[in-house]
XYZ file of C-alpha atoms in Angstrom:
783
model
C 2.380 11.544 -53.356
C 6.050 12.359 -52.699
C 7.748 12.355 -49.327
C 8.010 16.151 -49.079
C 4.306 16.461 -49.806
C 3.562 13.961 -47.073
C 5.790 15.923 -44.718
C 3.971 19.223 -45.375
C 0.597 17.486 -45.201
C 1.653 15.858 -41.925
C 2.295 19.173 -40.178
C -0.908 20.725 -41.595
C -3.158 17.836 -40.598
C -1.579 17.588 -37.137
C -2.456 21.206 -36.598
C -6.043 20.574 -37.682
C -6.353 17.567 -35.430
C -4.810 19.267 -32.453
C -6.820 22.431 -32.867
C -10.046 20.454 -32.728
C -8.777 19.121 -29.395
C -8.731 15.402 -30.121
C -5.727 13.244 -29.272
C -7.555 10.246 -30.716
C -8.028 12.029 -34.053
C -4.434 13.208 -33.936
C -3.168 9.641 -33.501
C -5.581 8.293 -36.121
C -4.394 10.807 -38.727
C -0.790 9.880 -37.971
C -1.577 6.212 -38.470
C -2.687 6.938 -42.059
C 0.149 9.357 -42.685
C 2.707 6.865 -41.432
C 1.462 4.247 -43.893
C 1.895 6.656 -46.792
C 5.372 7.719 -45.690
C 6.553 4.136 -45.259
C 5.609 3.332 -48.867
C 8.180 5.898 -49.967
C 11.051 5.149 -47.563
C 13.358 2.304 -46.777
C 13.954 1.368 -43.137
C 17.157 1.018 -41.237
C 18.229 0.455 -37.657
C 16.077 -1.339 -35.077
C 12.700 -2.310 -36.530
C 9.215 -3.013 -35.198
C 7.024 -5.781 -36.536
C 5.717 -3.149 -38.999
C 9.275 -2.687 -40.333
C 9.543 0.799 -38.858
C 12.733 2.097 -37.243
C 12.405 2.630 -33.490
C 14.170 5.769 -32.245
C 13.653 4.952 -28.540
C 16.620 2.897 -27.341
C 16.120 2.657 -23.610
C 14.242 3.856 -20.528
C 16.021 4.429 -17.231
C 13.876 4.958 -14.142
C 14.983 6.218 -10.731
C 12.470 5.968 -7.890
C 12.896 7.805 -4.594
C 10.425 6.729 -1.888
C 9.936 8.774 1.245
C 7.558 6.971 3.561
C 4.304 6.712 1.495
C 5.203 9.030 -1.415
C 7.395 8.285 -4.466
C 9.242 10.643 -6.760
C 9.903 9.033 -10.150
C 12.449 10.290 -12.700
C 12.326 8.560 -16.083
C 14.996 9.199 -18.716
C 14.191 8.160 -22.282
C 17.106 7.948 -24.710
C 16.266 8.605 -28.384
C 18.565 8.156 -31.368
C 17.868 8.843 -35.039
C 19.735 6.394 -37.253
C 17.846 7.336 -40.412
C 18.774 9.616 -43.280
C 15.948 12.094 -42.624
C 14.775 14.038 -39.569
C 12.042 12.293 -37.621
C 9.191 13.009 -35.269
C 8.810 10.249 -32.632
C 5.462 9.757 -30.877
C 5.213 7.609 -27.751
C 1.884 6.974 -26.024
C 2.429 5.414 -22.588
C 0.689 4.912 -19.231
C 1.319 6.662 -15.911
C -0.557 6.359 -12.610
C -3.775 8.396 -12.846
C -3.011 10.268 -9.627
C 0.594 11.070 -10.565
C 1.617 14.734 -10.591
C 3.937 15.240 -13.577
C 6.141 18.120 -12.491
C 9.215 18.236 -14.772
C 9.983 17.668 -18.436
C 13.241 18.466 -20.176
C 15.307 17.435 -23.198
C 19.051 17.248 -23.642
C 20.459 17.345 -27.172
C 24.248 17.127 -27.217
C 25.423 19.649 -24.622
C 22.246 21.708 -24.867
C 19.410 21.212 -22.378
C 15.924 22.647 -22.780
C 13.520 22.688 -19.828
C 9.854 22.603 -20.755
C 7.215 24.988 -19.428
C 3.556 24.374 -18.778
C 1.198 26.093 -21.190
C -2.493 25.992 -21.942
C -2.801 22.846 -24.048
C -3.968 24.412 -27.301
C -1.231 27.053 -27.187
C 1.390 24.377 -26.438
C 0.241 22.318 -29.408
C 0.329 25.320 -31.731
C 3.783 26.306 -30.500
C 5.003 22.743 -31.088
C 3.530 22.600 -34.616
C 4.918 26.043 -35.487
C 8.371 24.967 -34.301
C 8.276 21.862 -36.497
C 7.020 23.878 -39.466
C 10.052 26.185 -39.163
C 12.539 23.332 -38.788
C 13.129 23.707 -35.048
C 13.381 20.882 -32.561
C 10.408 20.714 -30.190
C 9.161 18.461 -27.421
C 5.584 18.090 -26.222
C 4.184 16.093 -23.285
C 0.431 16.015 -22.798
C -2.173 14.107 -20.830
C -4.788 12.243 -22.846
C -8.229 13.744 -22.997
C -9.799 10.276 -22.850
C -8.106 9.138 -19.636
C -5.685 10.812 -17.165
C -3.496 7.702 -16.993
C -2.355 7.989 -20.640
C 0.298 10.449 -21.843
C 1.652 11.300 -25.288
C 5.298 12.329 -25.726
C 6.229 13.957 -29.043
C 9.900 14.394 -29.991
C 9.938 16.569 -33.094
C 12.603 17.281 -35.736
C 15.349 15.010 -34.415
C 18.064 15.356 -37.126
C 19.807 12.361 -38.703
C 22.524 10.874 -36.495
C 21.483 12.883 -33.456
C 20.489 11.665 -29.971
C 18.153 13.207 -27.416
C 17.743 12.414 -23.762
C 14.220 13.139 -22.488
C 13.610 13.365 -18.748
C 10.235 13.514 -17.090
C 9.498 13.471 -13.370
C 6.369 12.851 -11.396
C 5.326 12.303 -7.790
C 2.685 9.834 -6.679
C 1.125 8.442 -3.524
C 1.637 4.772 -2.661
C -1.558 2.791 -2.130
C -2.113 0.679 1.003
C -2.630 -3.030 0.248
C -4.595 -5.741 1.987
C -1.484 -6.956 3.823
C -0.603 -3.393 4.946
C 2.199 -3.018 2.423
C 2.588 0.103 0.286
C 2.393 -0.455 -3.472
C 4.477 1.353 -6.048
C 3.595 0.512 -9.661
C 5.414 1.605 -12.784
C 2.919 0.977 -15.574
C 4.747 -0.699 -18.447
C 1.937 -2.313 -20.380
C -0.504 -0.123 -22.313
C -3.197 -2.307 -23.797
C -5.479 -0.908 -26.545
C -8.638 0.635 -25.125
C -12.048 -0.408 -26.397
C -14.149 2.264 -28.077
C -17.775 1.650 -27.021
C -20.447 1.267 -29.666
C -21.977 4.507 -30.833
C -19.607 6.796 -28.901
C -18.031 8.051 -32.114
C -20.232 6.533 -34.764
C -18.362 3.213 -34.695
C -19.747 -0.222 -33.976
C -17.286 -1.039 -31.241
C -13.563 -0.952 -32.012
C -10.182 -1.106 -30.360
C -8.932 2.420 -30.868
C -7.940 4.502 -27.883
C -4.645 2.902 -27.008
C -1.325 3.453 -28.719
C -1.539 3.439 -32.495
C 1.491 1.162 -32.602
C 1.937 -1.754 -30.231
C 3.899 -4.991 -30.207
C 3.778 -8.107 -28.018
C 5.647 -7.473 -24.789
C 8.401 -9.937 -25.701
C 9.208 -7.985 -28.855
C 9.581 -4.509 -27.343
C 12.800 -3.179 -28.960
C 14.012 -0.955 -26.114
C 15.300 -1.748 -22.646
C 14.182 -0.766 -19.155
C 16.331 -0.302 -16.066
C 14.921 0.674 -12.699
C 16.477 1.479 -9.343
C 14.722 2.571 -6.166
C 15.890 4.157 -2.952
C 13.565 3.900 0.025
C 13.615 6.050 3.142
C 11.139 5.688 6.008
C 10.912 6.953 9.595
C 10.129 3.314 10.489
C 12.057 0.145 9.816
C 11.755 -1.321 6.348
C 10.997 -4.973 7.042
C 11.026 -6.234 3.417
C 10.661 -5.323 -0.248
C 8.871 -7.607 -2.682
C 8.139 -7.395 -6.396
C 6.329 -9.193 -9.184
C 9.576 -8.857 -11.202
C 13.067 -10.205 -10.554
C 15.085 -7.926 -8.257
C 18.697 -7.736 -7.231
C 19.107 -8.283 -3.439
C 17.902 -5.393 -1.267
C 20.751 -3.334 0.160
C 20.163 -1.690 3.565
C 22.107 1.523 4.098
C 21.980 1.752 7.898
C 21.664 -0.512 10.945
C 18.168 0.755 11.685
C 17.079 -0.498 8.243
C 15.219 2.756 7.594
C 17.047 3.293 4.283
C 17.461 0.802 1.469
C 18.119 0.506 -2.243
C 16.917 -2.077 -4.726
C 17.275 -2.605 -8.469
C 15.272 -4.366 -11.136
C 17.271 -7.334 -12.404
C 18.532 -6.929 -15.963
C 16.576 -8.394 -18.840
C 13.071 -7.164 -17.966
C 10.780 -8.199 -20.793
C 8.007 -5.569 -20.502
C 5.506 -8.407 -20.039
C 4.060 -6.850 -16.879
C 3.812 -3.628 -14.911
C 6.665 -3.260 -12.454
C 5.342 -3.516 -8.905
C 7.208 -2.939 -5.656
C 5.621 -3.792 -2.314
C 7.198 -2.008 0.651
C 6.667 -3.250 4.187
C 7.265 -0.922 7.141
C 7.088 -1.639 10.867
C 4.057 0.102 12.398
C 2.928 1.348 9.015
C -0.431 2.541 10.312
C 0.894 5.385 12.426
C -0.525 8.758 11.337
C 2.046 11.270 10.061
C 2.261 14.953 9.190
C 4.739 16.699 6.916
C 4.889 20.514 6.734
C 6.829 21.584 3.654
C 8.268 25.084 3.229
C 7.300 26.959 0.097
C 9.488 27.828 -2.854
C 11.647 30.910 -2.186
C 11.115 32.311 -5.694
C 7.299 32.092 -5.394
C 5.184 34.921 -4.025
C 3.921 34.618 -0.464
C 0.201 33.911 -0.387
C 0.342 31.640 -3.431
C 0.189 27.836 -3.406
C 3.872 27.419 -4.228
C 5.008 30.267 -1.970
C 3.255 29.174 1.239
C 3.951 26.073 3.327
C 1.848 22.990 2.544
C 0.924 20.306 5.070
C 0.451 16.674 4.005
C -1.438 14.602 6.560
C -1.648 10.821 6.489
C -4.535 9.608 8.688
C -5.563 6.090 9.624
C -9.029 6.210 11.241
C -9.662 3.755 14.066
C -13.295 2.767 14.519
C -14.783 1.842 17.923
C -14.444 -1.943 18.548
C -18.097 -2.225 19.555
C -19.138 -0.986 16.122
C -16.623 -3.071 14.211
C -17.697 -6.289 15.968
C -21.208 -5.997 14.557
C -20.880 -6.511 10.793
C -24.035 -5.829 8.877
C -26.075 -8.858 7.828
C -28.069 -7.025 5.163
C -27.334 -5.521 1.790
C -27.874 -5.883 -1.941
C -24.641 -7.278 -3.392
C -24.224 -6.820 -7.160
C -21.242 -8.433 -8.857
C -20.385 -6.955 -12.270
C -17.983 -9.263 -14.143
C -15.998 -8.315 -17.238
C -16.227 -11.193 -19.697
C -14.675 -9.447 -22.654
C -12.150 -11.382 -24.683
C -9.192 -9.495 -23.152
C -10.028 -10.903 -19.721
C -8.829 -14.357 -20.779
C -5.167 -13.388 -20.604
C -5.107 -10.092 -18.794
C -2.561 -11.204 -16.203
C 0.243 -11.498 -18.693
C 2.981 -14.051 -18.607
C 3.563 -13.354 -14.931
C 0.435 -15.367 -14.140
C -2.257 -15.593 -16.765
C -5.712 -14.657 -15.509
C -7.492 -17.717 -16.803
C -11.075 -16.605 -16.406
C -12.442 -19.958 -15.275
C -9.588 -20.553 -12.851
C -9.298 -17.262 -11.016
C -12.363 -15.077 -11.503
C -14.846 -17.891 -11.070
C -13.167 -19.200 -7.920
C -13.346 -15.686 -6.524
C -17.044 -15.478 -7.370
C -17.515 -18.794 -5.565
C -15.805 -17.449 -2.473
C -17.844 -14.271 -2.529
C -21.141 -16.123 -2.878
C -20.348 -18.473 -0.021
C -19.351 -15.540 2.217
C -22.536 -13.511 1.799
C -24.697 -13.099 4.905
C -27.902 -15.129 5.080
C -30.961 -13.058 4.160
C -29.160 -10.492 1.990
C -29.987 -9.864 -1.706
C -27.672 -10.473 -4.665
C -27.334 -10.629 -8.444
C -24.512 -11.232 -10.925
C -24.027 -9.197 -14.098
C -21.754 -10.151 -16.983
C -20.692 -7.725 -19.678
C -18.773 -7.661 -22.928
C -20.186 -6.195 -26.112
C -23.582 -6.699 -24.441
C -24.583 -7.524 -20.853
C -26.597 -10.164 -19.042
C -27.748 -10.828 -15.474
C -28.511 -14.129 -13.784
C -31.793 -12.978 -12.233
C -34.283 -10.383 -13.617
C -33.805 -8.490 -10.371
C -31.888 -9.045 -7.149
C -33.052 -12.067 -5.166
C -32.870 -13.175 -1.546
C -29.754 -15.188 -0.829
C -30.806 -18.781 -0.127
C -29.675 -22.315 -0.918
C -31.909 -22.349 -3.997
C -30.741 -19.017 -5.465
C -27.124 -19.735 -4.604
C -27.291 -23.068 -6.450
C -28.887 -21.406 -9.460
C -26.133 -18.788 -9.550
C -23.361 -21.371 -9.177
C -24.755 -23.400 -12.042
C -24.603 -20.351 -14.329
C -21.112 -19.392 -13.086
C -19.730 -22.797 -14.044
C -20.503 -22.051 -17.705
C -19.003 -18.557 -17.761
C -16.024 -17.640 -19.900
C -14.301 -14.615 -21.378
C -16.436 -14.918 -24.485
C -18.549 -11.752 -24.724
C -16.478 -9.637 -27.115
C -15.744 -5.967 -26.324
C -15.779 -4.020 -23.062
C -19.112 -2.175 -22.818
C -19.191 -1.416 -19.088
C -21.356 1.720 -19.213
C -24.659 0.092 -20.196
C -24.856 -2.510 -17.396
C -24.074 0.217 -14.850
C -26.870 2.385 -16.249
C -29.239 -0.582 -16.013
C -28.277 -1.250 -12.398
C -28.830 2.373 -11.353
C -32.278 2.373 -12.960
C -33.375 -0.434 -10.624
C -35.060 0.751 -7.427
C -33.078 0.213 -4.255
C -34.381 -2.371 -1.785
C -35.402 -0.773 1.545
C -32.967 -1.494 4.412
C -30.615 -3.303 2.000
C -27.653 -0.985 1.211
C -26.469 -1.514 -2.361
C -22.878 -2.702 -2.703
C -21.380 -2.854 -6.174
C -18.350 -5.071 -6.980
C -16.849 -4.369 -10.427
C -14.194 -6.680 -11.900
C -12.541 -5.514 -15.136
C -9.219 -5.185 -16.926
C -10.223 -1.560 -17.545
C -9.498 -1.495 -21.273
C -12.089 1.121 -22.198
C -11.981 4.554 -23.841
C -15.023 6.120 -22.183
C -13.441 6.264 -18.716
C -14.933 9.675 -17.931
C -18.495 8.648 -18.862
C -18.288 5.487 -16.708
C -16.993 7.351 -13.686
C -19.602 10.093 -14.139
C -22.513 7.680 -14.047
C -21.156 6.155 -10.817
C -20.729 9.604 -9.314
C -24.263 10.678 -10.222
C -25.604 7.641 -8.380
C -23.134 7.629 -5.473
C -25.880 8.344 -2.955
C -27.532 4.973 -3.651
C -24.543 2.614 -3.473
C -20.903 1.961 -2.686
C -18.603 0.791 -5.475
C -15.658 -1.579 -4.916
C -13.518 -1.895 -8.038
C -10.894 -4.443 -9.061
C -8.333 -3.860 -11.817
C -7.480 -7.256 -13.235
C -4.096 -7.855 -14.844
C -1.363 -5.882 -16.524
C -2.287 -2.566 -18.069
C -5.538 -2.090 -16.123
C -6.569 1.548 -16.270
C -5.734 3.206 -12.948
C -7.954 6.109 -13.916
C -10.989 3.854 -14.281
C -10.413 1.594 -11.282
C -9.525 4.342 -8.820
C -12.165 6.671 -10.240
C -14.947 4.125 -9.761
C -13.993 3.554 -6.132
C -13.479 7.228 -5.308
C -16.724 8.439 -6.804
C -18.591 5.363 -5.527
C -17.347 5.865 -1.947
C -15.697 2.437 -2.047
C -12.236 0.953 -2.362
C -9.977 0.061 -5.283
C -7.747 -3.010 -5.651
C -5.302 -4.014 -8.375
C -4.627 -7.697 -9.024
C -1.623 -8.600 -11.171
C 0.845 -11.375 -11.739
C 0.744 -14.098 -9.094
C -1.457 -12.054 -6.734
C -3.994 -14.145 -4.917
C -7.208 -12.423 -5.942
C -9.276 -13.893 -3.138
C -7.536 -12.121 -0.252
C -7.944 -8.681 -1.872
C -11.569 -9.313 -2.760
C -12.383 -10.467 0.768
C -10.794 -7.329 2.191
C -13.211 -5.307 0.068
C -16.134 -7.496 1.206
C -15.088 -6.744 4.766
C -15.242 -3.019 3.957
C -18.653 -3.490 2.322
C -19.967 -5.214 5.430
C -18.788 -2.351 7.626
C -21.435 0.264 8.361
C -21.183 3.160 5.922
C -19.429 6.220 7.254
C -21.535 9.371 6.726
C -21.407 13.073 7.566
C -17.630 13.311 7.181
C -16.105 16.698 8.030
C -12.576 17.993 8.506
C -11.870 20.909 10.873
C -8.580 22.710 11.601
C -7.284 24.318 14.777
C -4.250 26.521 14.067
C -2.692 29.476 15.912
C -3.886 33.013 15.386
C -2.358 34.558 12.289
C -2.375 31.270 10.378
C -5.135 30.287 7.973
C -5.751 26.929 6.258
C -6.940 26.331 2.689
C -7.736 22.669 2.013
C -6.422 21.542 -1.383
C -7.874 18.014 -1.459
C -11.347 17.098 -2.535
C -13.680 16.359 0.421
C -13.255 12.921 1.972
C -16.170 10.768 0.829
C -15.325 7.405 2.401
C -13.452 6.017 5.385
C -12.560 2.405 6.168
C -10.972 0.845 9.219
C -7.176 0.953 8.988
C -7.149 2.551 5.529
C -5.175 5.742 4.924
C -6.706 9.103 4.080
C -4.452 11.837 2.739
C -5.204 15.530 3.231
C -3.283 18.410 1.665
C -3.653 22.004 2.812
C -1.998 25.379 2.235
C -0.892 27.276 5.342
C -0.950 31.046 4.982
C 0.427 33.456 7.569
C 2.997 33.266 10.310
C 3.118 31.122 13.449
C 5.795 30.817 16.142
C 8.561 28.275 15.639
C 7.186 25.784 18.139
C 3.522 26.273 17.278
C 1.203 23.308 16.763
C -1.823 22.704 14.629
C -4.547 20.103 14.932
C -6.839 18.463 12.369
C -10.033 16.691 13.417
C -11.946 14.311 11.225
C -15.541 13.872 12.400
C -18.030 11.338 11.045
C -20.974 9.178 11.969
C -20.600 5.397 12.027
C -23.700 3.252 12.686
C -25.348 6.282 14.287
C -22.318 6.754 16.551
C -20.680 10.206 16.327
C -16.949 9.547 16.081
C -13.814 11.581 15.594
C -10.069 11.131 15.082
C -7.505 13.844 15.785
C -3.905 14.440 14.785
C -1.709 17.160 16.241
C 1.275 18.329 14.244
C 4.107 20.812 14.463
C 3.963 23.805 12.135
C 7.748 23.739 11.850
C 8.677 22.675 8.303
C 10.186 19.242 7.820
C 13.697 19.250 6.329
C 14.704 17.885 2.927
C 11.274 17.233 1.456
C 11.761 19.227 -1.724
C 8.395 20.298 -3.154
C 6.725 16.876 -3.080
C 3.821 17.918 -0.841
C 3.278 21.085 -2.869
C 3.104 19.158 -6.124
C 0.781 16.507 -4.776
C -1.320 19.244 -3.195
C -1.418 21.067 -6.538
C -2.449 17.852 -8.260
C -5.262 17.354 -5.707
C -6.459 20.927 -6.242
C -6.257 20.580 -10.047
C -8.358 17.400 -9.957
C -10.920 19.121 -7.769
C -11.061 22.100 -10.125
C -11.335 19.839 -13.173
C -14.386 18.212 -11.621
C -15.852 21.661 -10.931
C -15.198 22.757 -14.513
C -16.887 19.630 -15.851
C -19.927 19.993 -13.591
C -20.346 23.645 -14.633
C -19.827 22.856 -18.301
C -23.502 23.237 -19.174
C -23.791 26.614 -17.457
C -23.379 30.016 -19.059
C -19.857 30.645 -17.763
C -17.769 27.444 -17.479
C -14.661 29.395 -18.439
C -13.780 30.567 -14.937
C -13.194 27.080 -13.506
C -11.116 26.088 -16.532
C -9.048 29.255 -16.210
C -8.381 28.353 -12.560
C -7.197 24.878 -13.593
C -4.770 26.395 -16.085
C -3.628 29.013 -13.564
C -2.836 26.434 -10.864
C -1.198 24.070 -13.365
C 1.055 26.784 -14.828
C 1.944 28.234 -11.425
C 2.804 24.862 -9.874
C 4.363 23.297 -12.981
C 2.091 20.265 -12.577
C 0.263 18.684 -15.523
C -3.501 18.811 -16.044
C -6.037 17.844 -18.674
C -6.082 21.445 -19.946
C -2.318 22.068 -20.153
C 0.796 20.514 -21.647
C 4.557 20.697 -21.295
C 6.276 22.348 -24.268
C 9.995 22.839 -24.976
C 11.526 24.304 -28.136
C 15.234 24.017 -28.892
C 16.145 27.008 -31.025
C 19.824 25.988 -30.991
C 21.936 28.051 -33.378
C 18.909 29.193 -35.300
C 19.507 26.881 -38.257
C 16.460 24.962 -39.450
C 16.513 21.161 -39.598
C 16.616 20.213 -43.283
C 14.739 17.462 -45.090
C 11.293 15.887 -44.981
C 10.029 15.068 -41.462
C 9.169 11.391 -40.996
C 6.737 10.184 -38.356
C 7.906 7.304 -36.152
C 5.588 5.686 -33.632
C 7.350 4.192 -30.649
C 5.615 0.868 -29.972
C 4.140 0.378 -26.538
C 4.188 -3.119 -25.035
C 0.886 -4.975 -25.071
C 0.051 -8.546 -24.096
C -0.343 -11.335 -26.562
C -2.427 -14.425 -25.958
C 0.383 -16.471 -27.482
C 2.725 -15.365 -24.737
C 0.391 -16.915 -22.155
C -0.349 -20.240 -23.794
C 2.099 -22.317 -21.731
C 0.869 -20.756 -18.459
C -2.721 -21.354 -19.507
C -1.969 -25.036 -19.991
C -0.186 -25.241 -16.664
C -3.033 -23.486 -14.829
C -5.712 -25.627 -16.431
C -3.864 -28.797 -15.374
C -3.163 -27.682 -11.788
C -5.059 -29.552 -9.051
C -7.821 -27.593 -7.345
C -7.018 -25.996 -4.017
C -8.466 -28.211 -1.191
C -9.648 -25.089 0.633
C -11.708 -24.021 -2.392
C -13.060 -27.581 -2.630
C -14.186 -27.285 0.977
C -15.724 -23.880 0.387
C -17.619 -25.159 -2.656
C -19.335 -27.728 -0.436
C -20.643 -25.230 2.112
C -24.378 -24.560 2.059
C -25.911 -21.060 1.994
C -26.895 -21.421 5.657
C -23.240 -21.842 6.633
C -23.389 -25.597 7.325
C -21.800 -28.626 5.618
C -23.359 -31.999 4.873
C -21.629 -35.184 6.009
C -20.646 -36.795 2.711
C -17.736 -38.528 0.996
C -16.581 -35.387 -0.884
C -16.160 -33.527 2.402
C -14.308 -36.484 3.960
C -11.906 -36.552 0.979
C -11.019 -32.864 1.438
C -10.370 -33.565 5.124
C -8.047 -36.378 4.113
C -10.291 -39.097 5.590
C -12.712 -41.728 4.423
C -16.429 -41.315 5.004
C -16.289 -44.368 7.267
C -13.609 -42.706 9.440
C -15.635 -39.546 9.772
C -18.924 -41.307 10.550
C -17.450 -43.691 13.107
C -15.897 -40.894 15.199
C -19.014 -38.722 15.335
C -20.221 -38.072 18.906
C -23.562 -39.797 19.349
C -25.311 -36.702 20.664
C -24.788 -34.511 17.576
C -26.349 -34.627 14.138
C -24.292 -35.472 11.012
C -24.641 -31.920 9.730
C -23.350 -30.434 13.010
C -20.425 -32.864 13.024
C -19.532 -32.058 9.410
C -19.673 -28.312 10.075
C -17.486 -28.548 13.205
C -14.899 -30.589 11.269
C -14.850 -28.068 8.413
C -14.270 -25.123 10.770
C -11.563 -27.011 12.682
C -9.828 -27.904 9.391
C -9.819 -24.263 8.280
C -8.355 -23.071 11.589
C -5.901 -25.923 11.801
C -4.570 -26.093 8.223
C -5.390 -22.779 6.530
C -4.711 -20.188 9.231
C -2.494 -18.205 6.826
C -5.485 -17.735 4.493
C -7.944 -16.724 7.223
C -8.747 -13.424 5.508
C -10.271 -15.499 2.703
C -12.495 -17.884 4.743
C -13.217 -15.687 7.779
C -16.780 -14.726 6.789
C -17.942 -18.192 5.750
C -16.512 -19.535 9.014
C -18.500 -16.884 10.899
C -21.613 -18.069 9.070
C -20.843 -21.642 10.077
C -20.393 -20.727 13.747
C -23.572 -18.646 13.669
C -25.444 -21.680 12.288
C -23.979 -23.896 15.015
C -25.116 -21.472 17.696
C -28.589 -21.642 16.219
C -28.509 -25.455 16.523
C -27.932 -25.146 20.309
C -25.495 -28.074 20.386
C -25.467 -29.458 23.973
C -21.944 -30.921 23.894
C -19.873 -28.558 21.752
C -16.690 -29.003 23.835
C -16.815 -32.779 23.364
C -17.481 -32.318 19.671
C -14.485 -30.003 19.162
C -12.212 -32.372 21.108
C -13.301 -35.307 18.948
C -12.743 -33.263 15.824
C -9.225 -32.287 16.892
C -8.356 -35.955 17.536
C -9.670 -37.045 14.134
C -7.912 -34.312 12.170
C -4.735 -34.174 14.259
C -5.276 -30.522 15.273
C -5.176 -28.538 18.490
C -7.738 -25.852 17.727
C -9.263 -24.202 20.766
C -13.029 -23.854 20.972
C -12.680 -20.156 21.897
C -10.508 -19.400 18.848
C -13.273 -20.745 16.619
C -15.770 -18.271 18.051
C -17.744 -21.044 19.752
């Protein structure tokens, strides 16, 4: 088949694929078409490993952070060095909760700003433009997962350049150490297609149709960030190399930072921002757009509230000692190197140590089970068992033999199995899911968690570079839990233990939000209802304010809920006077929140007689606000001087960076040879009851001989009490900086000691301090 035939066939088949609404089919067809085209054409310019020219030359990213919200502007520079016009397709990740709000293209001196259209109409307009030889640009959200986007640059003539600019706004997540996390997803790993979902037997198919190892990505990335906060910026950290932070004022409330040159695309770019007093609630009232009609979302003011609920100390001091704890562990092959070259997630080194810590920290008398999944799934016990020394030992024995050796990533089936099991009376079910998130059926997985949200809480952990934000955040949101992302050199244990702390908190129920505003002002909440609250964690609320209030008027929002049968409420008063210089950030994030809520409504009503109304509302809000959705797309057509681009149109896939096991081999060897952390050695020796036995392995961790330890034991205490006191003193004396990791197992130890009714605890602690060279106070140990 000749090139021109392939070109005509390409446009025709793209139309067919797009009109049946499948991005996956669209990409699959292009994969086959590309192979045929490449047989007929020589390559020139920068090449991929498949010998294809790469028209994308560089990505420049500007990040503007205002307190806990970031505006991101990415400029992608394309250049066609071939002899024929090309169509470049780039599939790339974005945060799942990002609100894409601008898309434009500059060709020479001409700039075309895209508009939001219903997705099918946008696709047809794009295809029609290419068929007539016009330049066109299309940006659309994937139908498989809202954290994947496809950018199509069509009919770029030979020798011509195009600068593509897209902007989005996103919230910054609160981390375990109270920092705010900005992440620019750089790695897009292929997503696993579950068995039977499309007639296949389990394939890697829903990622980019062209990918290369991160070290071979043929385009550059530059990133700069400006940070502005009402509170002092204490520090900025990153998993990537940064130029020194530059503070712009003496108060250190403004700063700039840049990514060091030479970024290799071997990891997502993460910035951690630390503010003084970061947990103070805030309110921003943003004036509407002057050109928009009053009474509409974009025409009225929008308020963005950032709340940090504070729970009564009496309730927080009584952690629950019951529960059914289910750990669901991804053992697919991709888990073996999902951390990338920034810190390879060696399954046996990191995940298994975290499992050890979790098991040792569980309360005595609870229930637990451990599920593993890959292409299939297994569980250690036929059903959840009581936590005891015997069952803990059985579980640890199985854990020692675990590896990332179970093939694909079939997460849906083990979840279905879990939800079919009857709940245990008076044992709240707590689900901990660990995965790199490389799946296609994100929506189906989240839906099954949502349908069963009344029976459990779900705490999710995205492991490594390229973890799907849509999956990880969706699981936690619909499961009334909390999401964590663990990348690079992150210490997994501290984040996991924060989630365990949340799981041990009493569940918050009966959450309601009420507004008190002046007469003449009405409030329309844009966010989905709050389904979970945790101590010290932020909740964001967006609302549209319609009507007029006086210049100095105030509003008040009250969040009411029940915690351990205690009716509780938190209030925040705020001025209705608009905040200056906020742009339309709050409006766009509010629109995104409303769109997501409407998308859920459209999906839930999909089996009813009239699902069209909810979908029409999604499209209406998306078009009005200029914010992307699953049902719309950005389309721009450059009609130029009216002359058609001549020549056959060649398809060029821009390769997305993905991780290669070869890139991690050296780090794997280093990790496997590293000595084991003494703290983890100590933890591994603790018994299910919370006590330690007096033995040589414990003495070695303490840096003593068994003879030293035995000879200094007070005569009035048993060896087990003495060993347990020494272990707790050692943790307080030498591992205070890691207290978040060992806090619960130390509480178990102290509880066990109280049960032993030791008559001379003060003498015992003093003797332990002398032996270990510490000065730990008995009161600080909880004795």
